[in-house]
mmCIF file of C-alpha atoms in Angstrom:
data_model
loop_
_atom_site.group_PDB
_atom_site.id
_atom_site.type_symbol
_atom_site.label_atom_id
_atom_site.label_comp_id
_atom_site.label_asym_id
_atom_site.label_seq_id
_atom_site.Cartn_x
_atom_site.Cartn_y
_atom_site.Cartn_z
ATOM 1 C CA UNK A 1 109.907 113.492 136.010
ATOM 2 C CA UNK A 2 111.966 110.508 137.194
ATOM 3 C CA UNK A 3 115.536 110.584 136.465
ATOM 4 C CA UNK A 4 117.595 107.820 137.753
ATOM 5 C CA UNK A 5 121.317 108.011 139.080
ATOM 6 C CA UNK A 6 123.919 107.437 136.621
ATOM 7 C CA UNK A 7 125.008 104.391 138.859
ATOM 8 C CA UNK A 8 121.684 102.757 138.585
ATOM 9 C CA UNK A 9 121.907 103.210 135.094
ATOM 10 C CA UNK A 10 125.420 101.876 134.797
ATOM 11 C CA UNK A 11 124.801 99.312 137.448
ATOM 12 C CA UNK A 12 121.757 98.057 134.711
ATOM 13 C CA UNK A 13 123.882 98.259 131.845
ATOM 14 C CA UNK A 14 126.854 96.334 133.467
ATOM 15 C CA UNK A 15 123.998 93.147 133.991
ATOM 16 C CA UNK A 16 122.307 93.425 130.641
ATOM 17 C CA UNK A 17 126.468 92.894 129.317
ATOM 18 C CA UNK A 18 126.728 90.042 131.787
ATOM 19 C CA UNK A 19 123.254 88.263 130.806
ATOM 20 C CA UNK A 20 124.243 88.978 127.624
ATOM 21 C CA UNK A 21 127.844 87.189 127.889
ATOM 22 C CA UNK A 22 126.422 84.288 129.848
ATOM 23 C CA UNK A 23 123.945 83.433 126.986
ATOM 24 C CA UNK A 24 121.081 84.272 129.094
ATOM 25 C CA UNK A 25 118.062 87.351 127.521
ATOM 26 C CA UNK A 26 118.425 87.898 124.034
ATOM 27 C CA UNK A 27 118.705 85.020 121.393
ATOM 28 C CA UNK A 28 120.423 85.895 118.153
ATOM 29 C CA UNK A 29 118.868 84.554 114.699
ATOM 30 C CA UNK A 30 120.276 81.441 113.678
ATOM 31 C CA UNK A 31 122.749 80.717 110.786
ATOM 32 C CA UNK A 32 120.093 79.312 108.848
ATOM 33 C CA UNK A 33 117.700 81.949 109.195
ATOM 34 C CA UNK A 34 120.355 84.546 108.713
ATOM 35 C CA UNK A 35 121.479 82.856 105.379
ATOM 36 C CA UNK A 36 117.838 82.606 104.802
ATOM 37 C CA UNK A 37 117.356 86.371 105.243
ATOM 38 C CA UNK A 38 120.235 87.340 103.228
ATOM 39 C CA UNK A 39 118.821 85.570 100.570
ATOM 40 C CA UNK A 40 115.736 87.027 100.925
ATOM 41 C CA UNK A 41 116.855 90.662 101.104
ATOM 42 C CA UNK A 42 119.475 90.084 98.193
ATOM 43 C CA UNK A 43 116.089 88.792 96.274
ATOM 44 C CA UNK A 44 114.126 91.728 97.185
ATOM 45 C CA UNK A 45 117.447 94.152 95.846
ATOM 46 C CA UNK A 46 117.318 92.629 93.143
ATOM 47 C CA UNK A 47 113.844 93.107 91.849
ATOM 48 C CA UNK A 48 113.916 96.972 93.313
ATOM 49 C CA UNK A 49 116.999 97.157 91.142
ATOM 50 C CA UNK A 50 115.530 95.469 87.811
ATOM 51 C CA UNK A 51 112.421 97.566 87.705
ATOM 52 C CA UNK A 52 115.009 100.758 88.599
ATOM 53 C CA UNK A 53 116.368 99.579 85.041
ATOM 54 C CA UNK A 54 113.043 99.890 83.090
ATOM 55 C CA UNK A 55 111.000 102.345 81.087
ATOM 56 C CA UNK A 56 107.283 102.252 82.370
ATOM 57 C CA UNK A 57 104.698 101.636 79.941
ATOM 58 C CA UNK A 58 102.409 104.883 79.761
ATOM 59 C CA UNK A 59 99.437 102.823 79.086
ATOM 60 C CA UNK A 60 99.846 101.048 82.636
ATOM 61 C CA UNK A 61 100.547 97.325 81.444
ATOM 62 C CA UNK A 62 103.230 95.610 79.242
ATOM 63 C CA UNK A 63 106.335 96.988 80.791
ATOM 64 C CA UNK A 64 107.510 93.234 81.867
ATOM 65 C CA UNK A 65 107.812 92.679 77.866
ATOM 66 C CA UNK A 66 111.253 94.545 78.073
ATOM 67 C CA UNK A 67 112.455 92.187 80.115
ATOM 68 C CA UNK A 68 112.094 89.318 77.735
ATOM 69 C CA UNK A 69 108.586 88.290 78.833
ATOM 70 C CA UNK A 70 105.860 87.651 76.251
ATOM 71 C CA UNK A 71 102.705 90.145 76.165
ATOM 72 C CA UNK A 72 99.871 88.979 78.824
ATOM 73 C CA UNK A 73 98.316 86.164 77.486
ATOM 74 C CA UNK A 74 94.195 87.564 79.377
ATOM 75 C CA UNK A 75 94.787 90.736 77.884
ATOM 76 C CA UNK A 76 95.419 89.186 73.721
ATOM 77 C CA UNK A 77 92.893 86.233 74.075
ATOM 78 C CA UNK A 78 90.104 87.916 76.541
ATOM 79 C CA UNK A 79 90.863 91.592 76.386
ATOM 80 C CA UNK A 80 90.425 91.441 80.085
ATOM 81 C CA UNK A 81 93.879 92.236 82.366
ATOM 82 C CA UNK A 82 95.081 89.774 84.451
ATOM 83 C CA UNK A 83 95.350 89.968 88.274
ATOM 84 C CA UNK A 84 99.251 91.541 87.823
ATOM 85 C CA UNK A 85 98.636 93.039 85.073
ATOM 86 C CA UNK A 86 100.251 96.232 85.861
ATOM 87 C CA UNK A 87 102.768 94.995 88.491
ATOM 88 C CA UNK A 88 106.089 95.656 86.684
ATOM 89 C CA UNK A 89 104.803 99.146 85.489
ATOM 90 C CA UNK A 90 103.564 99.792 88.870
ATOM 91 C CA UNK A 91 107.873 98.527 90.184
ATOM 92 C CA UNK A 92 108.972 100.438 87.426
ATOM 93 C CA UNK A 93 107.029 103.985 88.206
ATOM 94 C CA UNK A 94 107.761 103.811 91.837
ATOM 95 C CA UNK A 95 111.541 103.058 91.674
ATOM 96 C CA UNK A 96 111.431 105.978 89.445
ATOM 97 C CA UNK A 97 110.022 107.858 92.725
ATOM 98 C CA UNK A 98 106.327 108.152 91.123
ATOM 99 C CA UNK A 99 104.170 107.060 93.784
ATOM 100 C CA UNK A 100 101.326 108.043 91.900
ATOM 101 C CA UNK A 101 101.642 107.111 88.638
ATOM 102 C CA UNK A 102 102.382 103.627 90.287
ATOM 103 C CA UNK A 103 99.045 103.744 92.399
ATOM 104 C CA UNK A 104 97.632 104.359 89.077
ATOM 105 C CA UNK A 105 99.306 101.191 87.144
ATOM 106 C CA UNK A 106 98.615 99.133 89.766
ATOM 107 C CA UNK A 107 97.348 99.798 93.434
ATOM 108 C CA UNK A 108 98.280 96.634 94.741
ATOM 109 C CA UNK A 109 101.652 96.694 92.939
ATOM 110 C CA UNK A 110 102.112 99.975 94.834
ATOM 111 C CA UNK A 111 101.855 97.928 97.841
ATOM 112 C CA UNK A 112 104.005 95.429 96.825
ATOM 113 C CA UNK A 113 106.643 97.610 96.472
ATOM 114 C CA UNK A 114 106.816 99.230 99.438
ATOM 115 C CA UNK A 115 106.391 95.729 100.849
ATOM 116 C CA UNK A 116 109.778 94.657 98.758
ATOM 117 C CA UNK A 117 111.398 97.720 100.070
ATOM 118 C CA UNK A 118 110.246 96.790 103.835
ATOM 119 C CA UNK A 119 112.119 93.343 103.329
ATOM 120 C CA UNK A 120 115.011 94.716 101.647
ATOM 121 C CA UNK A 121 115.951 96.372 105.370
ATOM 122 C CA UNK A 122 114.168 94.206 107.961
ATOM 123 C CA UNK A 123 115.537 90.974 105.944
ATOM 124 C CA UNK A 124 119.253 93.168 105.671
ATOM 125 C CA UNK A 125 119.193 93.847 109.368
ATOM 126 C CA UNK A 126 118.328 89.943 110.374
ATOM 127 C CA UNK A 127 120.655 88.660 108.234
ATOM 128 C CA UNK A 128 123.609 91.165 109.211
ATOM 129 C CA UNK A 129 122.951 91.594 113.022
ATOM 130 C CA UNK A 130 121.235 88.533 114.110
ATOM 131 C CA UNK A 131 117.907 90.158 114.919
ATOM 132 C CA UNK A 132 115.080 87.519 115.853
ATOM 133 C CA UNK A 133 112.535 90.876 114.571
ATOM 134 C CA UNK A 134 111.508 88.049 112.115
ATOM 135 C CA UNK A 135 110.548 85.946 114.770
ATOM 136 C CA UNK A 136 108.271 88.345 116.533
ATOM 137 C CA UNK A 137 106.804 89.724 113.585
ATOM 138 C CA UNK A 138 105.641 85.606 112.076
ATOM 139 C CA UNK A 139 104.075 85.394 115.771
ATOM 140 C CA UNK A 140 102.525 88.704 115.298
ATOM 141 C CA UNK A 141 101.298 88.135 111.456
ATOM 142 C CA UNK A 142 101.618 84.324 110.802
ATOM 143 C CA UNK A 143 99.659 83.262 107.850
ATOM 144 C CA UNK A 144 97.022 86.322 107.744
ATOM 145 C CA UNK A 145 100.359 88.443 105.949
ATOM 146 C CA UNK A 146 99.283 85.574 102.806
ATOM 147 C CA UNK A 147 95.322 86.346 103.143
ATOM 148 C CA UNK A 148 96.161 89.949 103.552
ATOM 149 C CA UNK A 149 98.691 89.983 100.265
ATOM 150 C CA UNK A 150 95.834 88.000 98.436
ATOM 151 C CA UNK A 151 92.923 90.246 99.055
ATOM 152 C CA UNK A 152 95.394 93.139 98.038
ATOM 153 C CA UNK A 153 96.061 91.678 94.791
ATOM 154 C CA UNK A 154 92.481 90.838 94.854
ATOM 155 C CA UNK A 155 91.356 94.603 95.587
ATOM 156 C CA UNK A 156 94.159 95.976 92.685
ATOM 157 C CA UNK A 157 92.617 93.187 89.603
ATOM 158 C CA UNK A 158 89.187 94.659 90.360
ATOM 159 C CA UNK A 159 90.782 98.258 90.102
ATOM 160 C CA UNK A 160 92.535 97.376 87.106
ATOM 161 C CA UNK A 161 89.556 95.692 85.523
ATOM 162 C CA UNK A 162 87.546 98.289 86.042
ATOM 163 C CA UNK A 163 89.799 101.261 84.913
ATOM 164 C CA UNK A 164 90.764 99.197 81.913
ATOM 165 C CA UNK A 165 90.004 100.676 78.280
ATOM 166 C CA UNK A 166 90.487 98.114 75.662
#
């Protein structure tokens, strides 16, 4: 094992402080993509905290009506569930710390959740400490995150179609 001196080590930390001060290595997020990010994460809060606030439905769909929202309009005029049918229940049961009674709402909600709690931090951290993470991870994802989201909610309509009793 390799250990180097403790002056090397210094020596490396005292030019990473003077790149650093000279603007040169890392780039900071900008203000708008900061402001952007705080939005974002405040957004994401938000919803974590609204479906902390809710009672889940036991039958898996219909929570959303207790905030206000009418019933699902598929479910009264076809009897089939729509593609988030389930979603808020699914929020609702995993804020709640029931992973699997969440899965069981809604698979794909169960994703989105987690997802929603991913942004609450890595938006949080951008937006707070300037981190270009965001940057890296479009470059790394781009647009295949949206096809990836879509055949999620794709995946959890089939589910719920197919588990559906009514």
């Amino acid at each position: 094992m390799t250990v180097c001196p403790p002056t090397t080590v210094a020596h490396a930390g005292l030019e990473l402080q003077k790149s650093a001060a000279a603007g040169v290595g890392v780039r900071r997020a900008s203000l708008a993509e900061r402001v952007s990010c705080g939005v974002l994460a405040s957004g994401a809060l938000a919803l974590l905290a609204t479906a902390a606030l809710l009672d889940p439905s036991p039958t898996g769909t219909g929570t959303h009506t207790q905030l206000g929202l009418p019933s699902c309009t598929w479910l009264a005029m076809a009897g089939v569930p729509c593609p988030t049918c389930g979603m808020t229940t699914a929020f609702a049961y995993a804020a709640a710390g029931d992973y699997q009674q969440a899965f069981l709402a809604q698979p794909a909600g169960l994703v989105f959740v987690l997802a929603t709690s991913m942004a609450v931090w890595i938006a949080g951290h951008i937006a707070l400490f300037g981190s270009t993470v965001g940057r890296a991870m479009t470059r790394i994802f781009g647009s295949r995150v949206l096809w990836i989201g879509l055949g999620i909610l794709l995946a959890g309509w089939f589910y719920k179609m197919a588990t559906h009793s009514g």
